[in-house]
Amino acid sequence: MPSTQAATSDDPAVYVEDVHKSFGDVHALRGISFAAARGTVLGVLGPNGAGKTTTVKVLSTLLRPDSGRAVVAGYDVATEAPQVRRSIMMTGQNAALDQNLSGRANLELFARLMGMDRKSARQRADELLELFDLTGPGRRPVGSYSGGMRRRVDLACGLVVRPEVVFLDEPTTGLDPRSRQGVWRLIAALKDQGITVLLTTQYLEEADILSDKIIVVDKGTVVAEGTADQLKARTGGSYCEVVPMDPAQIGAVATALGDLVPAVVLAEATEHDRLSIPATQGSATLTEALRRLDAAGIELADIGLRRPSLDDVFLVLTGHSGSHS
């Protein structure tokens, strides 16, 4: 990474190298390192307490790192904090809006606070209301908005002045599926405008769909990074999932499959209603599993080849289920 003075469009929008941050005896970040290319979406996954929020706070200058280096939009977060703050937009899980003002008034207020004159503020507010499909509701008090609409206004306020980097901390938490889809479209729109997005999320499918690259954070460091497909490949590729008609027969399924079942899967087989085995030979593994189960007279509710999900990857890498990340 070049010095901040020589930063160019070829340099990453976010660059983190061996950053440490402690709070007394609690080591929140233990040498975390990663980079996000300009105009891309970087998904940040990790269980609670992994260091995701601390990382975002360091990058947005809300916390100062104890050691290491972090550069955002070409500026060092420790020595050039004012420049970093002028280059970013950050939104958390709760929209920070005046509930009594209209959506349009909130946008105008943010624009005036950013130094725009009254005419320019009104013009920018109208542009953003159109971009976020809020032209109609824009004249109503924000307090009357749905959760999805409030989140859209919150994001719009952060774009009054075009940022280089946007930090989204679980932006769809608590939203209904339709509103989540709306926020997903907005994130895609930010990327289309060449804006870099750093997205922390508890929804693994969200990271899978939106992210150009994903980093998995655990215990204050990056334990894996890559595209969703690259991370999925780390679990060993496809697997064969077997669901017996009678869940009580799961032990009999494991016995019938014999050497197709790894020891680690066999040890926990009776704790579940289905069995997943590596499909090292693809469809040939599925065919052999069917032959053995049929010979054992076991009736199946379902059997098929599955690709690993990001949730599978998350469990392998961190020992936590993604639903609790």
CSV table of C-alpha atoms in Angstrom, one decimal:
chain,number,residue,atom,x,y,z
A,1,MET,CA,0.0,0.0,0.0
A,2,PRO,CA,1.5,3.4,-1.0
A,3,SER,CA,1.7,6.3,1.4
A,4,THR,CA,-1.5,8.2,1.8
A,5,GLN,CA,0.1,11.2,0.0
A,6,ALA,CA,0.6,9.1,-3.1
A,7,ALA,CA,-2.8,7.2,-3.0
A,8,THR,CA,-4.3,6.7,-6.5
A,9,SER,CA,-7.4,5.1,-7.9
A,10,ASP,CA,-5.6,1.8,-8.2
A,11,ASP,CA,-5.1,1.7,-4.4
A,12,PRO,CA,-7.7,0.0,-2.2
A,13,ALA,CA,-10.5,2.2,-0.8
A,14,VAL,CA,-9.9,0.5,2.6
A,15,TYR,CA,-6.6,-0.9,3.7
A,16,VAL,CA,-6.0,-2.4,7.2
A,17,GLU,CA,-2.7,-3.8,8.3
A,18,ASP,CA,-2.0,-5.5,11.6
A,19,VAL,CA,-4.4,-3.3,13.6
A,20,HIS,CA,-4.7,-4.0,17.4
A,21,LYS,CA,-7.3,-2.5,19.8
A,22,SER,CA,-7.8,-3.4,23.4
A,23,PHE,CA,-10.1,-2.2,26.1
A,24,GLY,CA,-8.3,-3.0,29.4
A,25,ASP,CA,-7.8,-6.7,29.4
A,26,VAL,CA,-10.2,-7.3,26.5
A,27,HIS,CA,-8.4,-7.6,23.2
A,28,ALA,CA,-11.0,-6.7,20.6
A,29,LEU,CA,-8.7,-6.6,17.6
A,30,ARG,CA,-5.6,-8.9,17.5
A,31,GLY,CA,-3.7,-7.9,14.3
A,32,ILE,CA,-6.6,-7.6,11.8
A,33,SER,CA,-5.6,-7.1,8.2
A,34,PHE,CA,-7.6,-6.8,5.0
A,35,ALA,CA,-8.3,-4.6,2.0
A,36,ALA,CA,-11.4,-3.5,0.0
A,37,ALA,CA,-11.0,-2.4,-3.6
A,38,ARG,CA,-12.7,0.8,-4.8
A,39,GLY,CA,-16.2,0.4,-6.1
A,40,THR,CA,-16.8,-3.0,-4.5
A,41,VAL,CA,-18.9,-4.4,-1.7
A,42,LEU,CA,-16.9,-6.1,1.1
A,43,GLY,CA,-18.9,-8.3,3.4
A,44,VAL,CA,-17.8,-8.6,7.0
A,45,LEU,CA,-19.0,-11.6,8.8
A,46,GLY,CA,-18.3,-12.9,12.3
A,47,PRO,CA,-20.0,-14.1,15.5
A,48,ASN,CA,-20.9,-11.6,18.3
A,49,GLY,CA,-17.8,-10.3,19.9
A,50,ALA,CA,-15.6,-11.1,16.9
A,51,GLY,CA,-14.5,-7.5,16.5
A,52,LYS,CA,-16.7,-6.4,13.6
A,53,THR,CA,-18.1,-3.3,15.2
A,54,THR,CA,-14.7,-2.3,16.7
A,55,THR,CA,-13.2,-2.5,13.2
A,56,VAL,CA,-15.9,-0.2,11.8
A,57,LYS,CA,-15.4,2.2,14.6
A,58,VAL,CA,-11.6,2.3,14.0
A,59,LEU,CA,-12.1,2.8,10.3
A,60,SER,CA,-14.6,5.6,10.8
A,61,THR,CA,-12.3,7.3,13.4
A,62,LEU,CA,-14.7,6.8,16.3
A,63,LEU,CA,-11.9,4.7,17.9
A,64,ARG,CA,-8.1,5.2,17.7
A,65,PRO,CA,-6.1,2.0,17.0
A,66,ASP,CA,-3.5,1.0,19.6
A,67,SER,CA,-1.1,-0.1,16.8
A,68,GLY,CA,-1.1,-1.0,13.1
A,69,ARG,CA,-2.2,1.0,10.2
A,70,ALA,CA,-5.6,1.8,8.6
A,71,VAL,CA,-6.2,3.9,5.5
A,72,VAL,CA,-9.6,4.9,4.2
A,73,ALA,CA,-10.1,6.7,0.9
A,74,GLY,CA,-6.4,7.4,0.9
A,75,TYR,CA,-6.3,8.9,4.4
A,76,ASP,CA,-4.7,7.5,7.5
A,77,VAL,CA,-7.4,7.1,10.2
A,78,ALA,CA,-5.0,8.0,13.0
A,79,THR,CA,-3.2,11.1,11.5
A,80,GLU,CA,-5.8,12.3,9.0
A,81,ALA,CA,-9.1,11.7,10.8
A,82,PRO,CA,-10.9,14.9,9.5
A,83,GLN,CA,-10.2,13.9,5.9
A,84,VAL,CA,-11.4,10.4,6.6
A,85,ARG,CA,-14.7,11.7,8.1
A,86,ARG,CA,-15.3,13.9,5.0
A,87,SER,CA,-14.8,10.9,2.7
A,88,ILE,CA,-17.2,8.4,4.4
A,89,MET,CA,-20.8,7.7,5.3
A,90,MET,CA,-21.7,5.6,8.2
A,91,THR,CA,-25.1,4.2,9.2
A,92,GLY,CA,-26.0,1.8,12.0
A,93,GLN,CA,-28.9,-0.4,12.8
A,94,ASN,CA,-31.1,2.5,13.8
A,95,ALA,CA,-32.0,5.4,11.6
A,96,ALA,CA,-30.8,8.7,13.2
A,97,LEU,CA,-33.6,11.0,11.9
A,98,ASP,CA,-35.9,13.7,13.3
A,99,GLN,CA,-39.2,11.9,13.4
A,100,ASN,CA,-41.2,15.1,13.4
A,101,LEU,CA,-39.7,16.4,10.2
A,102,SER,CA,-40.6,15.2,6.7
A,103,GLY,CA,-38.2,13.0,4.7
A,104,ARG,CA,-37.5,16.0,2.5
A,105,ALA,CA,-36.8,18.3,5.5
A,106,ASN,CA,-34.4,15.8,7.0
A,107,LEU,CA,-32.5,15.7,3.7
A,108,GLU,CA,-32.4,19.5,3.5
A,109,LEU,CA,-31.2,19.7,7.1
A,110,PHE,CA,-28.4,17.3,6.4
A,111,ALA,CA,-27.4,19.2,3.3
A,112,ARG,CA,-27.3,22.6,5.1
A,113,LEU,CA,-25.2,21.0,7.9
A,114,MET,CA,-22.8,19.9,5.2
A,115,GLY,CA,-22.4,23.5,4.0
A,116,MET,CA,-24.8,23.7,1.1
A,117,ASP,CA,-26.8,26.9,0.5
A,118,ARG,CA,-30.6,26.7,0.7
A,119,LYS,CA,-31.2,26.3,-3.1
A,120,SER,CA,-28.6,23.6,-3.5
A,121,ALA,CA,-29.9,21.7,-0.4
A,122,ARG,CA,-33.4,21.7,-1.9
A,123,GLN,CA,-32.1,20.5,-5.2
A,124,ARG,CA,-30.0,17.7,-3.7
A,125,ALA,CA,-33.0,16.6,-1.5
A,126,ASP,CA,-35.2,16.3,-4.5
A,127,GLU,CA,-32.5,14.3,-6.4
A,128,LEU,CA,-32.2,11.8,-3.5
A,129,LEU,CA,-35.9,11.5,-2.9
A,130,GLU,CA,-36.2,10.4,-6.6
A,131,LEU,CA,-33.2,8.1,-6.4
A,132,PHE,CA,-34.6,6.4,-3.3
A,133,ASP,CA,-38.2,6.2,-4.6
A,134,LEU,CA,-39.4,8.5,-1.9
A,135,THR,CA,-40.8,11.5,-3.9
A,136,GLY,CA,-44.4,10.9,-2.8
A,137,PRO,CA,-43.8,10.1,0.9
A,138,GLY,CA,-41.0,12.7,1.1
A,139,ARG,CA,-43.4,15.4,2.4
A,140,ARG,CA,-44.8,13.2,5.2
A,141,PRO,CA,-43.3,13.2,8.7
A,142,VAL,CA,-40.6,10.4,9.0
A,143,GLY,CA,-42.5,9.2,12.1
A,144,SER,CA,-45.2,7.9,9.8
A,145,TYR,CA,-42.8,5.8,7.7
A,146,SER,CA,-42.3,2.1,7.7
A,147,GLY,CA,-39.0,0.7,8.9
A,148,GLY,CA,-37.8,0.2,5.3
A,149,MET,CA,-38.7,3.8,4.3
A,150,ARG,CA,-36.9,5.2,7.4
A,151,ARG,CA,-33.8,3.2,6.5
A,152,ARG,CA,-33.9,4.5,2.9
A,153,VAL,CA,-34.1,8.1,4.2
A,154,ASP,CA,-31.2,7.4,6.6
A,155,LEU,CA,-29.1,6.1,3.7
A,156,ALA,CA,-30.1,9.1,1.6
A,157,CYS,CA,-29.0,11.5,4.3
A,158,GLY,CA,-25.5,10.0,4.2
A,159,LEU,CA,-25.3,10.5,0.5
A,160,VAL,CA,-26.0,14.2,0.5
A,161,VAL,CA,-22.4,14.7,-0.2
A,162,ARG,CA,-21.1,11.8,-2.3
A,163,PRO,CA,-18.8,9.6,0.0
A,164,GLU,CA,-15.9,7.5,-1.2
A,165,VAL,CA,-16.7,4.7,1.3
A,166,VAL,CA,-19.9,3.7,3.0
A,167,PHE,CA,-20.0,1.7,6.2
A,168,LEU,CA,-23.3,-0.2,6.7
A,169,ASP,CA,-23.6,-1.9,10.1
A,170,GLU,CA,-26.3,-4.5,9.8
A,171,PRO,CA,-28.5,-2.2,7.7
A,172,THR,CA,-31.4,-4.6,7.2
A,173,THR,CA,-31.7,-5.9,10.8
A,174,GLY,CA,-35.4,-5.9,11.9
A,175,LEU,CA,-36.7,-5.2,8.4
A,176,ASP,CA,-39.4,-7.2,6.7
A,177,PRO,CA,-38.3,-9.2,3.6
A,178,ARG,CA,-39.7,-6.6,1.1
A,179,SER,CA,-37.8,-3.8,2.9
A,180,ARG,CA,-34.6,-5.8,3.0
A,181,GLN,CA,-34.9,-6.3,-0.8
A,182,GLY,CA,-35.2,-2.5,-1.2
A,183,VAL,CA,-32.0,-1.9,0.8
A,184,TRP,CA,-30.3,-4.6,-1.2
A,185,ARG,CA,-31.1,-2.7,-4.4
A,186,LEU,CA,-29.8,0.5,-2.8
A,187,ILE,CA,-26.5,-1.2,-2.0
A,188,ALA,CA,-26.2,-2.3,-5.5
A,189,ALA,CA,-26.9,1.2,-6.7
A,190,LEU,CA,-24.1,2.6,-4.4
A,191,LYS,CA,-21.7,0.1,-6.1
A,192,ASP,CA,-22.8,1.2,-9.5
A,193,GLN,CA,-21.9,4.7,-8.6
A,194,GLY,CA,-18.3,3.6,-7.8
A,195,ILE,CA,-18.8,3.9,-4.1
A,196,THR,CA,-17.1,1.3,-1.9
A,197,VAL,CA,-19.4,-0.4,0.7
A,198,LEU,CA,-18.2,-2.2,3.8
A,199,LEU,CA,-21.2,-4.3,4.9
A,200,THR,CA,-21.5,-6.0,8.3
A,201,THR,CA,-24.4,-8.3,8.4
A,202,GLN,CA,-25.9,-11.2,10.4
A,203,TYR,CA,-27.7,-12.5,7.3
A,204,LEU,CA,-25.3,-14.8,5.5
A,205,GLU,CA,-27.4,-14.9,2.3
A,206,GLU,CA,-27.1,-11.1,2.3
A,207,ALA,CA,-23.4,-11.3,2.2
A,208,ASP,CA,-23.6,-14.1,-0.4
A,209,ILE,CA,-25.8,-12.0,-2.8
A,210,LEU,CA,-24.2,-8.6,-2.3
A,211,SER,CA,-20.5,-9.0,-1.6
A,212,ASP,CA,-17.7,-9.0,-4.2
A,213,LYS,CA,-15.4,-10.3,-1.4
A,214,ILE,CA,-16.1,-11.6,2.1
A,215,ILE,CA,-13.9,-11.6,5.2
A,216,VAL,CA,-14.7,-13.7,8.2
A,217,VAL,CA,-13.7,-12.2,11.5
A,218,ASP,CA,-13.3,-14.2,14.7
A,219,LYS,CA,-11.6,-13.3,17.9
A,220,GLY,CA,-10.3,-10.1,16.6
A,221,THR,CA,-8.6,-11.3,13.4
A,222,VAL,CA,-9.5,-12.4,9.8
A,223,VAL,CA,-9.8,-16.2,9.7
A,224,ALA,CA,-10.7,-16.4,6.0
A,225,GLU,CA,-11.3,-14.2,3.0
A,226,GLY,CA,-12.4,-14.6,-0.6
A,227,THR,CA,-15.4,-14.6,-2.8
A,228,ALA,CA,-18.5,-16.5,-1.6
A,229,ASP,CA,-17.7,-19.4,-3.9
A,230,GLN,CA,-14.0,-19.5,-2.8
A,231,LEU,CA,-15.1,-19.7,0.8
A,232,LYS,CA,-17.7,-22.4,0.1
A,233,ALA,CA,-14.9,-24.5,-1.6
A,234,ARG,CA,-13.1,-24.6,1.7
A,235,THR,CA,-15.8,-26.9,3.1
A,236,GLY,CA,-14.9,-29.6,0.6
A,237,GLY,CA,-17.3,-29.0,-2.2
A,238,SER,CA,-20.6,-30.7,-2.7
A,239,TYR,CA,-22.2,-33.0,-0.1
A,240,CYS,CA,-25.0,-35.5,-0.1
A,241,GLU,CA,-27.9,-34.9,2.3
A,242,VAL,CA,-30.0,-37.8,3.4
A,243,VAL,CA,-33.3,-37.3,5.2
A,244,PRO,CA,-35.0,-40.5,6.4
A,245,MET,CA,-38.8,-40.7,6.5
A,246,ASP,CA,-38.5,-41.7,10.2
A,247,PRO,CA,-36.0,-39.4,12.1
A,248,ALA,CA,-35.5,-42.2,14.6
A,249,GLN,CA,-33.8,-44.2,11.8
A,250,ILE,CA,-30.9,-41.7,11.4
A,251,GLY,CA,-28.6,-44.2,13.2
A,252,ALA,CA,-29.6,-46.9,10.8
A,253,VAL,CA,-28.9,-44.5,7.9
A,254,ALA,CA,-25.4,-43.9,9.2
A,255,THR,CA,-24.8,-47.7,9.6
A,256,ALA,CA,-26.1,-48.4,6.1
A,257,LEU,CA,-23.9,-45.8,4.5
A,258,GLY,CA,-20.8,-47.2,6.3
A,259,ASP,CA,-17.5,-45.8,5.1
A,260,LEU,CA,-19.2,-42.9,3.3
A,261,VAL,CA,-19.8,-41.3,6.7
A,262,PRO,CA,-16.8,-39.4,8.2
A,263,ALA,CA,-16.1,-40.2,11.8
A,264,VAL,CA,-16.9,-36.6,12.9
A,265,VAL,CA,-20.3,-36.8,11.2
A,266,LEU,CA,-21.0,-40.3,12.7
A,267,ALA,CA,-20.2,-39.1,16.2
A,268,GLU,CA,-23.1,-36.5,16.0
A,269,ALA,CA,-25.4,-38.4,13.7
A,270,THR,CA,-28.2,-39.1,16.3
A,271,GLU,CA,-28.4,-35.4,17.3
A,272,HIS,CA,-30.0,-34.5,13.9
A,273,ASP,CA,-32.9,-35.5,11.6
A,274,ARG,CA,-30.7,-35.7,8.6
A,275,LEU,CA,-27.2,-36.8,7.6
A,276,SER,CA,-24.7,-34.9,5.4
A,277,ILE,CA,-21.8,-36.7,3.8
A,278,PRO,CA,-19.0,-35.5,1.5
A,279,ALA,CA,-19.9,-36.1,-2.1
A,280,THR,CA,-16.3,-36.5,-3.2
A,281,GLN,CA,-17.4,-38.3,-6.4
A,282,GLY,CA,-20.4,-36.1,-7.1
A,283,SER,CA,-23.4,-38.0,-8.5
A,284,ALA,CA,-21.6,-41.3,-8.1
A,285,THR,CA,-21.6,-40.7,-4.3
A,286,LEU,CA,-25.3,-40.1,-4.5
A,287,THR,CA,-25.9,-43.3,-6.5
A,288,GLU,CA,-23.9,-45.4,-4.1
A,289,ALA,CA,-25.7,-43.9,-1.1
A,290,LEU,CA,-29.1,-44.7,-2.7
A,291,ARG,CA,-27.9,-48.3,-3.4
A,292,ARG,CA,-26.8,-48.9,0.2
A,293,LEU,CA,-30.0,-47.3,1.7
A,294,ASP,CA,-32.3,-49.3,-0.6
A,295,ALA,CA,-30.5,-52.5,0.3
A,296,ALA,CA,-31.0,-51.7,4.0
A,297,GLY,CA,-34.7,-51.0,3.4
A,298,ILE,CA,-34.7,-47.5,4.7
A,299,GLU,CA,-37.5,-45.2,3.4
A,300,LEU,CA,-36.4,-41.7,2.6
A,301,ALA,CA,-38.2,-38.3,2.8
A,302,ASP,CA,-35.4,-36.7,0.7
A,303,ILE,CA,-32.0,-37.2,-0.7
A,304,GLY,CA,-29.9,-35.0,-3.0
A,305,LEU,CA,-26.6,-33.3,-3.8
A,306,ARG,CA,-26.2,-29.9,-2.1
A,307,ARG,CA,-23.6,-27.2,-2.5
A,308,PRO,CA,-22.3,-25.8,0.7
A,309,SER,CA,-24.0,-22.6,1.9
A,310,LEU,CA,-22.2,-19.7,3.5
A,311,ASP,CA,-23.7,-20.8,6.8
A,312,ASP,CA,-21.8,-24.1,6.4
A,313,VAL,CA,-18.6,-22.2,5.8
A,314,PHE,CA,-19.3,-20.0,8.8
A,315,LEU,CA,-19.8,-22.9,11.1
A,316,VAL,CA,-16.6,-24.6,9.9
A,317,LEU,CA,-14.5,-21.5,10.3
A,318,THR,CA,-15.8,-20.1,13.6
A,319,GLY,CA,-17.6,-23.0,15.3
A,320,HIS,CA,-20.7,-20.7,15.4
A,321,SER,CA,-23.9,-21.0,13.4
A,322,GLY,CA,-24.5,-18.0,11.1
A,323,SER,CA,-27.9,-17.5,12.5
A,324,HIS,CA,-26.3,-16.2,15.7
A,325,SER,CA,-23.5,-14.1,14.1
